[in-house]
mmCIF file of C-alpha atoms and ligand atoms in Angstrom:
data_model
loop_
_atom_site.group_PDB
_atom_site.id
_atom_site.type_symbol
_atom_site.label_atom_id
_atom_site.label_comp_id
_atom_site.label_asym_id
_atom_site.label_seq_id
_atom_site.Cartn_x
_atom_site.Cartn_y
_atom_site.Cartn_z
ATOM 1 C CA MET A 1 -23.330 13.547 -19.493
ATOM 2 C CA PRO A 2 -24.131 14.375 -15.849
ATOM 3 C CA GLU A 3 -24.169 18.035 -14.955
ATOM 4 C CA ILE A 4 -22.504 19.183 -11.734
ATOM 5 C CA LEU A 5 -23.446 22.446 -10.090
ATOM 6 C CA TYR A 6 -20.596 23.638 -7.850
ATOM 7 C CA ASN A 7 -20.402 27.158 -6.411
ATOM 8 C CA ASN A 8 -23.245 28.142 -8.790
ATOM 9 C CA VAL A 9 -21.245 27.127 -11.896
ATOM 10 C CA SER A 10 -22.287 24.194 -14.056
ATOM 11 C CA TYR A 11 -19.778 21.550 -15.241
ATOM 12 C CA GLN A 12 -20.212 18.463 -17.431
ATOM 13 C CA ILE A 13 -18.269 15.381 -16.357
ATOM 14 C CA PRO A 14 -17.616 12.770 -19.096
ATOM 15 C CA ALA A 15 -18.356 9.114 -18.313
ATOM 16 C CA GLY A 16 -15.418 7.255 -16.765
ATOM 17 C CA VAL A 17 -13.801 10.436 -15.402
ATOM 18 C CA SER A 18 -13.787 11.051 -11.662
ATOM 19 C CA LEU A 19 -15.488 14.182 -10.431
ATOM 20 C CA LEU A 20 -12.132 15.424 -9.089
ATOM 21 C CA GLU A 21 -10.388 14.959 -12.435
ATOM 22 C CA GLY A 22 -13.320 16.329 -14.402
ATOM 23 C CA LEU A 23 -13.458 19.528 -12.336
ATOM 24 C CA GLU A 24 -9.675 19.950 -12.451
ATOM 25 C CA GLN A 25 -9.706 19.548 -16.239
ATOM 26 C CA GLN A 26 -12.124 22.464 -16.330
ATOM 27 C CA GLY A 27 -9.850 24.686 -14.251
ATOM 28 C CA VAL A 28 -11.332 24.122 -10.783
ATOM 29 C CA ALA A 29 -8.675 23.825 -8.060
ATOM 30 C CA ILE A 30 -9.618 21.220 -5.473
ATOM 31 C CA ALA A 31 -7.336 20.202 -2.609
ATOM 32 C CA SER A 32 -6.405 16.536 -3.023
ATOM 33 C CA SER A 33 -3.697 14.175 -1.891
ATOM 34 C CA CYS A 34 -4.069 10.404 -2.307
ATOM 35 C CA ARG A 35 -6.609 10.704 -5.155
ATOM 36 C CA SER A 36 -7.892 7.225 -4.340
ATOM 37 C CA GLY A 37 -10.101 7.503 -1.244
ATOM 38 C CA PRO A 38 -8.153 7.063 2.034
ATOM 39 C CA CYS A 39 -6.997 10.602 2.917
ATOM 40 C CA GLN A 40 -10.371 12.370 2.558
ATOM 41 C CA THR A 41 -8.640 15.620 1.572
ATOM 42 C CA CYS A 42 -10.960 16.223 -1.372
ATOM 43 C CA LYS A 43 -14.179 15.746 0.631
ATOM 44 C CA LYS A 44 -17.212 17.717 -0.565
ATOM 45 C CA LYS A 45 -20.847 17.902 0.430
ATOM 46 C CA LEU A 46 -23.785 16.765 -1.685
ATOM 47 C CA LEU A 47 -26.686 19.238 -1.646
ATOM 48 C CA GLN A 48 -28.941 17.650 -4.286
ATOM 49 C CA GLY A 49 -29.058 14.315 -6.106
ATOM 50 C CA ASN A 50 -27.193 11.087 -5.344
ATOM 51 C CA VAL A 51 -23.620 9.871 -5.650
ATOM 52 C CA PRO A 52 -22.573 6.208 -6.120
ATOM 53 C CA THR A 53 -22.013 4.271 -2.873
ATOM 54 C CA ASP A 54 -18.268 3.964 -3.564
ATOM 55 C CA ALA A 55 -17.937 7.749 -3.304
ATOM 56 C CA GLN A 56 -18.823 7.557 0.415
ATOM 57 C CA ARG A 57 -16.832 4.440 1.319
ATOM 58 C CA GLY A 58 -14.624 4.963 4.386
ATOM 59 C CA LEU A 59 -16.543 7.995 5.665
ATOM 60 C CA LYS A 60 -18.208 7.839 9.059
ATOM 61 C CA PRO A 61 -21.926 7.004 8.969
ATOM 62 C CA THR A 62 -22.632 10.461 10.413
ATOM 63 C CA GLU A 63 -20.712 12.069 7.538
ATOM 64 C CA GLN A 64 -22.448 9.885 4.969
ATOM 65 C CA ALA A 65 -25.786 10.905 6.434
ATOM 66 C CA GLN A 66 -24.812 14.573 6.074
ATOM 67 C CA GLY A 67 -24.058 14.004 2.384
ATOM 68 C CA TYR A 68 -20.272 14.085 2.457
ATOM 69 C CA PHE A 69 -18.487 12.180 -0.307
ATOM 70 C CA LEU A 70 -15.082 11.925 -2.016
ATOM 71 C CA PRO A 71 -14.819 13.427 -5.524
ATOM 72 C CA CYS A 72 -11.621 11.478 -6.354
ATOM 73 C CA VAL A 73 -13.590 8.197 -6.263
ATOM 74 C CA CYS A 74 -16.910 9.621 -7.448
ATOM 75 C CA TYR A 75 -18.030 8.815 -10.995
ATOM 76 C CA PRO A 76 -21.297 10.747 -11.238
ATOM 77 C CA THR A 77 -24.221 9.060 -12.955
ATOM 78 C CA GLU A 78 -26.783 11.837 -12.508
ATOM 79 C CA ASN A 79 -27.015 15.603 -12.138
ATOM 80 C CA ILE A 80 -25.886 16.754 -8.692
ATOM 81 C CA VAL A 81 -25.365 19.954 -6.734
ATOM 82 C CA ILE A 82 -22.290 19.987 -4.476
ATOM 83 C CA ALA A 83 -20.569 22.367 -2.062
ATOM 84 C CA ASP A 84 -17.409 22.638 0.019
ATOM 85 C CA ILE A 85 -17.308 21.213 3.528
ATOM 86 C CA ASP A 86 -19.880 23.036 5.541
ATOM 87 C CA PHE A 87 -18.060 25.516 7.740
ATOM 88 C CA ALA A 88 -20.854 25.055 10.267
ATOM 89 C CA ASP A 89 -19.768 21.408 10.715
ATOM 90 C CA THR A 90 -16.333 22.445 11.996
ATOM 91 C CA PHE A 91 -15.154 22.929 15.608
ATOM 92 C CA PRO A 92 -13.965 26.143 17.284
ATOM 93 C CA SER A 93 -10.389 26.108 18.517
ATOM 94 C CA GLN A 94 -7.733 28.566 19.638
ATOM 95 C CA ILE A 95 -3.960 28.931 19.303
ATOM 96 C CA LEU A 96 -2.336 28.175 22.663
ATOM 97 C CA SER A 97 1.300 28.435 21.608
ATOM 98 C CA ILE A 98 3.604 28.602 18.597
ATOM 99 C CA LYS A 99 7.214 27.479 18.943
ATOM 100 C CA ALA A 100 9.871 27.214 16.226
ATOM 101 C CA LEU A 101 11.266 23.674 15.884
ATOM 102 C CA ASN A 102 13.719 24.784 13.196
ATOM 103 C CA ALA A 103 13.935 27.587 10.613
ATOM 104 C CA GLU A 104 10.857 26.392 8.725
ATOM 105 C CA VAL A 105 8.768 24.147 11.012
ATOM 106 C CA ALA A 106 6.745 25.419 13.982
ATOM 107 C CA GLU A 107 5.037 23.398 16.672
ATOM 108 C CA ILE A 108 1.531 24.832 17.013
ATOM 109 C CA LYS A 109 -0.626 23.864 19.975
ATOM 110 C CA LEU A 110 -4.371 24.287 19.719
ATOM 111 C CA LYS A 111 -7.129 24.086 22.273
ATOM 112 C CA CYS A 112 -8.878 20.740 21.952
ATOM 113 C CA PRO A 113 -12.623 21.284 21.385
ATOM 114 C CA GLU A 114 -15.073 19.535 23.679
ATOM 115 C CA ASN A 115 -15.987 15.966 22.683
ATOM 116 C CA PHE A 116 -13.213 15.923 20.079
ATOM 117 C CA GLN A 117 -12.005 12.328 19.913
ATOM 118 C CA TYR A 118 -9.043 11.449 17.770
ATOM 119 C CA GLN A 119 -6.153 9.047 17.338
ATOM 120 C CA PRO A 120 -2.573 10.420 17.195
ATOM 121 C CA GLY A 121 -1.501 10.330 13.553
ATOM 122 C CA GLN A 122 -4.895 11.347 12.165
ATOM 123 C CA TYR A 123 -5.160 14.798 10.652
ATOM 124 C CA ILE A 124 -7.448 17.801 10.814
ATOM 125 C CA GLN A 125 -8.390 20.405 8.261
ATOM 126 C CA LEU A 126 -7.512 23.820 9.624
ATOM 127 C CA PHE A 127 -9.513 26.717 8.175
ATOM 128 C CA LYS A 128 -8.130 30.179 7.435
ATOM 129 C CA ASN A 129 -11.616 31.266 6.379
ATOM 130 C CA ASN A 130 -14.796 29.500 5.363
ATOM 131 C CA THR A 131 -13.423 28.246 2.051
ATOM 132 C CA LEU A 132 -9.651 27.929 2.522
ATOM 133 C CA CYS A 133 -8.201 25.109 4.601
ATOM 134 C CA ARG A 134 -5.159 22.802 4.776
ATOM 135 C CA ASN A 135 -4.550 19.394 6.338
ATOM 136 C CA TYR A 136 -2.264 19.001 9.350
ATOM 137 C CA SER A 137 -1.453 15.772 11.196
ATOM 138 C CA LEU A 138 -1.859 15.391 14.937
ATOM 139 C CA ALA A 139 1.358 14.639 16.850
ATOM 140 C CA SER A 140 -0.268 14.862 20.288
ATOM 141 C CA GLN A 141 -1.771 12.341 22.697
ATOM 142 C CA PRO A 142 -5.443 12.921 23.577
ATOM 143 C CA GLU A 143 -6.143 13.800 27.200
ATOM 144 C CA LEU A 144 -2.432 14.461 27.920
ATOM 145 C CA GLU A 145 -1.753 17.600 25.915
ATOM 146 C CA PRO A 146 -3.355 20.126 23.544
ATOM 147 C CA LEU A 147 -3.803 19.292 19.859
ATOM 148 C CA THR A 148 -0.281 19.590 18.435
ATOM 149 C CA LEU A 149 0.700 20.204 14.820
ATOM 150 C CA HIS A 150 4.073 20.553 13.097
ATOM 151 C CA VAL A 151 3.521 23.223 10.457
ATOM 152 C CA LYS A 152 6.114 23.782 7.748
ATOM 153 C CA LYS A 153 6.092 27.297 6.349
ATOM 154 C CA VAL A 154 5.597 26.798 2.633
ATOM 155 C CA ILE A 155 6.880 29.637 0.434
ATOM 156 C CA GLY A 156 3.741 31.341 -0.884
ATOM 157 C CA GLY A 157 1.609 28.996 1.247
ATOM 158 C CA GLU A 158 -1.652 30.792 1.955
ATOM 159 C CA VAL A 159 -2.371 28.903 5.165
ATOM 160 C CA SER A 160 1.034 27.843 6.529
ATOM 161 C CA ALA A 161 2.610 31.318 6.226
ATOM 162 C CA TRP A 162 -0.468 32.844 7.876
ATOM 163 C CA LEU A 163 -0.364 30.300 10.716
ATOM 164 C CA HIS A 164 3.280 31.038 11.483
ATOM 165 C CA GLU A 165 2.396 34.700 12.062
ATOM 166 C CA LEU A 166 -0.573 34.172 14.393
ATOM 167 C CA ALA A 167 -0.479 35.067 18.060
ATOM 168 C CA GLU A 168 -1.578 33.059 21.086
ATOM 169 C CA GLY A 169 -5.282 33.342 21.691
ATOM 170 C CA TYR A 170 -6.225 33.582 18.003
ATOM 171 C CA GLU A 171 -9.502 31.751 17.373
ATOM 172 C CA LEU A 172 -10.000 29.552 14.339
ATOM 173 C CA ARG A 173 -11.956 26.507 13.194
ATOM 174 C CA ILE A 174 -10.906 22.933 12.540
ATOM 175 C CA SER A 175 -12.581 19.867 11.046
ATOM 176 C CA SER A 176 -13.242 16.622 12.859
ATOM 177 C CA PRO A 177 -10.256 14.204 12.809
ATOM 178 C CA LEU A 178 -9.729 12.385 9.531
ATOM 179 C CA GLY A 179 -7.694 9.546 8.081
ATOM 180 C CA ASN A 180 -6.733 6.033 9.107
ATOM 181 C CA CYS A 181 -2.984 6.471 9.688
ATOM 182 C CA PHE A 182 -2.736 5.654 13.411
ATOM 183 C CA TYR A 183 -1.500 2.920 15.768
ATOM 184 C CA GLN A 184 -3.583 -0.238 15.944
ATOM 185 C CA PRO A 185 -3.265 -2.096 19.294
ATOM 186 C CA SER A 186 -4.099 -5.340 17.480
ATOM 187 C CA THR A 187 -0.656 -5.159 15.793
ATOM 188 C CA GLN A 188 1.308 -5.689 19.030
ATOM 189 C CA LYS A 189 3.097 -8.723 17.602
ATOM 190 C CA GLN A 190 4.347 -6.928 14.490
ATOM 191 C CA PRO A 191 7.527 -4.861 14.137
ATOM 192 C CA ILE A 192 6.928 -1.319 12.935
ATOM 193 C CA LEU A 193 8.727 0.698 10.284
ATOM 194 C CA MET A 194 8.078 4.440 10.126
ATOM 195 C CA LEU A 195 9.469 6.687 7.395
ATOM 196 C CA GLY A 196 8.807 10.418 7.461
ATOM 197 C CA THR A 197 10.295 13.376 5.622
ATOM 198 C CA GLY A 198 10.333 16.945 7.003
ATOM 199 C CA SER A 199 7.238 17.776 9.036
ATOM 200 C CA GLY A 200 5.953 14.304 8.110
ATOM 201 C CA LEU A 201 7.463 13.435 11.481
ATOM 202 C CA ALA A 202 4.283 14.793 13.139
ATOM 203 C CA PRO A 203 1.935 11.812 12.633
ATOM 204 C CA LEU A 204 4.801 9.360 13.211
ATOM 205 C CA TYR A 205 5.647 10.979 16.536
ATOM 206 C CA GLY A 206 2.001 10.607 17.576
ATOM 207 C CA ILE A 207 1.888 6.981 16.413
ATOM 208 C CA LEU A 208 5.202 6.216 18.146
ATOM 209 C CA LYS A 209 3.984 7.605 21.478
ATOM 210 C CA SER A 210 0.755 5.581 21.116
ATOM 211 C CA ALA A 211 2.736 2.399 20.442
ATOM 212 C CA LEU A 212 5.033 2.939 23.435
ATOM 213 C CA LYS A 213 2.051 3.785 25.644
ATOM 214 C CA ALA A 214 0.441 0.515 24.525
ATOM 215 C CA ASN A 215 3.668 -1.271 25.549
ATOM 216 C CA HIS A 216 4.484 -2.384 22.002
ATOM 217 C CA GLN A 217 7.352 -4.840 22.501
ATOM 218 C CA GLU A 218 8.372 -5.587 18.921
ATOM 219 C CA ASP A 219 11.013 -3.416 17.249
ATOM 220 C CA ILE A 220 9.993 0.071 16.138
ATOM 221 C CA TRP A 221 12.212 1.677 13.506
ATOM 222 C CA LEU A 222 11.783 5.414 12.940
ATOM 223 C CA PHE A 223 13.648 7.027 10.030
ATOM 224 C CA HIS A 224 13.323 10.823 9.739
ATOM 225 C CA GLY A 225 14.605 12.205 6.439
ATOM 226 C CA VAL A 226 15.549 15.820 5.614
ATOM 227 C CA ASN A 227 17.789 17.550 3.102
ATOM 228 C CA ASP A 228 20.386 18.902 5.533
ATOM 229 C CA PRO A 229 21.004 18.570 9.297
ATOM 230 C CA SER A 230 19.529 22.009 10.125
ATOM 231 C CA GLN A 231 16.108 20.656 9.141
ATOM 232 C CA LEU A 232 16.124 17.874 11.730
ATOM 233 C CA TYR A 233 14.057 18.461 14.870
ATOM 234 C CA PHE A 234 12.990 16.485 17.971
ATOM 235 C CA GLN A 235 16.374 14.733 17.926
ATOM 236 C CA ASP A 236 16.852 15.047 21.684
ATOM 237 C CA GLN A 237 13.337 13.798 22.481
ATOM 238 C CA LEU A 238 13.654 10.852 20.108
ATOM 239 C CA GLN A 239 17.132 9.912 21.275
ATOM 240 C CA ALA A 240 15.917 10.051 24.881
ATOM 241 C CA LEU A 241 12.992 7.778 24.001
ATOM 242 C CA ALA A 242 15.362 5.364 22.213
ATOM 243 C CA GLU A 243 17.478 5.172 25.378
ATOM 244 C CA GLN A 244 14.406 4.544 27.516
ATOM 245 C CA TYR A 245 12.825 1.971 25.164
ATOM 246 C CA PRO A 246 15.370 -0.504 23.738
ATOM 247 C CA GLN A 247 12.888 -1.663 21.087
ATOM 248 C CA LEU A 248 12.947 1.831 19.514
ATOM 249 C CA HIS A 249 15.552 2.561 16.828
ATOM 250 C CA TYR A 250 15.655 6.219 15.766
ATOM 251 C CA ILE A 251 17.654 7.001 12.634
ATOM 252 C CA PRO A 252 17.919 10.599 11.395
ATOM 253 C CA CYS A 253 18.766 10.694 7.672
ATOM 254 C CA VAL A 254 20.064 13.617 5.647
ATOM 255 C CA ALA A 255 20.435 13.878 1.887
ATOM 256 C CA GLU A 256 23.632 15.935 2.273
ATOM 257 C CA GLY A 257 26.157 16.902 4.953
ATOM 258 C CA ALA A 258 25.635 14.120 7.484
ATOM 259 C CA LEU A 259 26.798 14.798 11.038
ATOM 260 C CA ALA A 260 27.727 12.185 13.622
ATOM 261 C CA GLY A 261 24.704 10.052 14.404
ATOM 262 C CA CYS A 262 22.992 10.680 11.042
ATOM 263 C CA GLU A 263 22.851 8.485 7.975
ATOM 264 C CA GLN A 264 23.402 10.103 4.593
ATOM 265 C CA GLY A 265 21.367 9.252 1.509
ATOM 266 C CA MET A 266 17.761 8.677 0.516
ATOM 267 C CA ILE A 267 15.604 7.661 3.447
ATOM 268 C CA VAL A 268 13.939 4.736 1.659
ATOM 269 C CA ASP A 269 17.268 3.264 0.561
ATOM 270 C CA ILE A 270 18.776 3.681 4.026
ATOM 271 C CA ALA A 271 15.791 1.965 5.653
ATOM 272 C CA LEU A 272 15.728 -0.954 3.235
ATOM 273 C CA LYS A 273 19.467 -1.481 3.545
ATOM 274 C CA LYS A 274 19.013 -1.935 7.303
ATOM 275 C CA LEU A 275 15.755 -3.894 6.924
ATOM 276 C CA PRO A 276 15.905 -5.865 3.663
ATOM 277 C CA SER A 277 12.900 -7.992 4.636
ATOM 278 C CA LEU A 278 9.698 -6.302 5.790
ATOM 279 C CA LYS A 279 7.661 -9.485 6.125
ATOM 280 C CA ASN A 280 5.080 -9.041 8.907
ATOM 281 C CA PHE A 281 5.991 -5.344 9.403
ATOM 282 C CA MET A 282 3.488 -2.538 9.936
ATOM 283 C CA VAL A 283 4.663 0.328 7.744
ATOM 284 C CA TYR A 284 3.765 4.002 8.265
ATOM 285 C CA LEU A 285 4.807 6.523 5.603
ATOM 286 C CA SER A 286 4.406 10.280 5.831
ATOM 287 C CA GLY A 287 5.708 13.284 3.945
ATOM 288 C CA ALA A 288 6.595 14.073 0.347
ATOM 289 C CA PRO A 289 4.170 12.248 -1.995
ATOM 290 C CA GLU A 290 6.970 10.902 -4.213
ATOM 291 C CA MET A 291 8.795 9.407 -1.202
ATOM 292 C CA VAL A 292 5.548 7.901 0.090
ATOM 293 C CA LYS A 293 4.772 6.393 -3.313
ATOM 294 C CA GLN A 294 8.250 4.911 -3.753
ATOM 295 C CA ALA A 295 8.460 3.688 -0.169
ATOM 296 C CA SER A 296 5.060 2.037 -0.427
ATOM 297 C CA LEU A 297 6.051 0.107 -3.535
ATOM 298 C CA LYS A 298 9.486 -0.845 -2.183
ATOM 299 C CA SER A 299 8.013 -1.897 1.170
ATOM 300 C CA PHE A 300 5.567 -4.144 -0.634
ATOM 301 C CA LEU A 301 8.361 -5.626 -2.750
ATOM 302 C CA ALA A 302 10.362 -6.206 0.468
ATOM 303 C CA GLY A 303 7.541 -8.345 1.856
ATOM 304 C CA ALA A 304 5.150 -5.978 3.686
ATOM 305 C CA SER A 305 1.493 -6.673 3.075
ATOM 306 C CA MET A 306 -0.373 -3.830 1.323
ATOM 307 C CA ARG A 307 -2.948 -4.135 4.118
ATOM 308 C CA ASP A 308 -0.221 -3.155 6.632
ATOM 309 C CA ILE A 309 1.077 -0.092 4.760
ATOM 310 C CA TYR A 310 -0.426 3.203 5.961
ATOM 311 C CA LYS A 311 0.236 6.382 4.037
ATOM 312 C CA ASP A 312 -0.040 10.084 4.817
ATOM 313 C CA PRO A 313 1.293 11.901 1.751
ATOM 314 C CA PHE A 314 1.284 15.675 1.536
ATOM 315 C CA GLY A 315 2.976 18.217 -0.669
HETATM 316 S S1 FES B 1 -7.796 12.944 -2.522
HETATM 317 FE FE1 FES B 1 -9.787 12.192 -2.371
HETATM 318 S S2 FES B 1 -9.690 10.935 -0.652
HETATM 319 FE FE2 FES B 1 -7.620 11.487 -0.916
#
């Protein structure tokens, strides 16, 4: 049984069990999301030994060369020594502004580090200290505005609650951009469906602006789901965009207490009632993991190709 040395503690990982699962079963808390490779939330660094090639699939060649790999798709075959993401590989940034979007979500603007290239809809890891970080999606457009996040204050959340209290000018560190949930100009001839719950609007807003900037002519459907109307935000901006771009259809959805202009019910059901066939659609899903999972399956059953379904789940 391979032995894993992590933070100077030794763990044995049984054959056929992923490193992520094996460590979790032994009481180690590791941030994870998709648990299958695309989101890169669980990324760790290899200090000694080798990991199977599959454990580095999807990472940039520069990251592979530095020894980064994904524990959720790593089935160790030999003894290895691993560590958290090297804090030294992160970028310095600074809080430029914090603005409440509603009672629980704040728009946080950060100084974009030099040579920081990203696609709207990707995410960064934002570090509170050298071991504690959380993922936040990028709603901003490069070169036009600072890095922009929508941060929901999670009750008891060690990073989100701290972020909400920071002042302008505070300096912190962020990872390089991660993830593959962003607009692809090669999909110009495909309609787009976007479903986001809560602050899951952030990557979708970035993707939407990219699509409009690229003059995407096919229909773009954006459904934003929340529990009650007070949790909606960016309604004015999105309605204004929908008036300017006739191909954009913005549909706010609430689980309870719908106001004029909102649909009431579950976001996935509302979307599929309006769009029963998703053949040839690009589908972007962001927000609560259960919604993303259900929407992914239902989108596939409605005709979307798995290749065209992009997911950004977070708890
Ligand atoms: S949790 Fe490992 S890549 Fe998503």
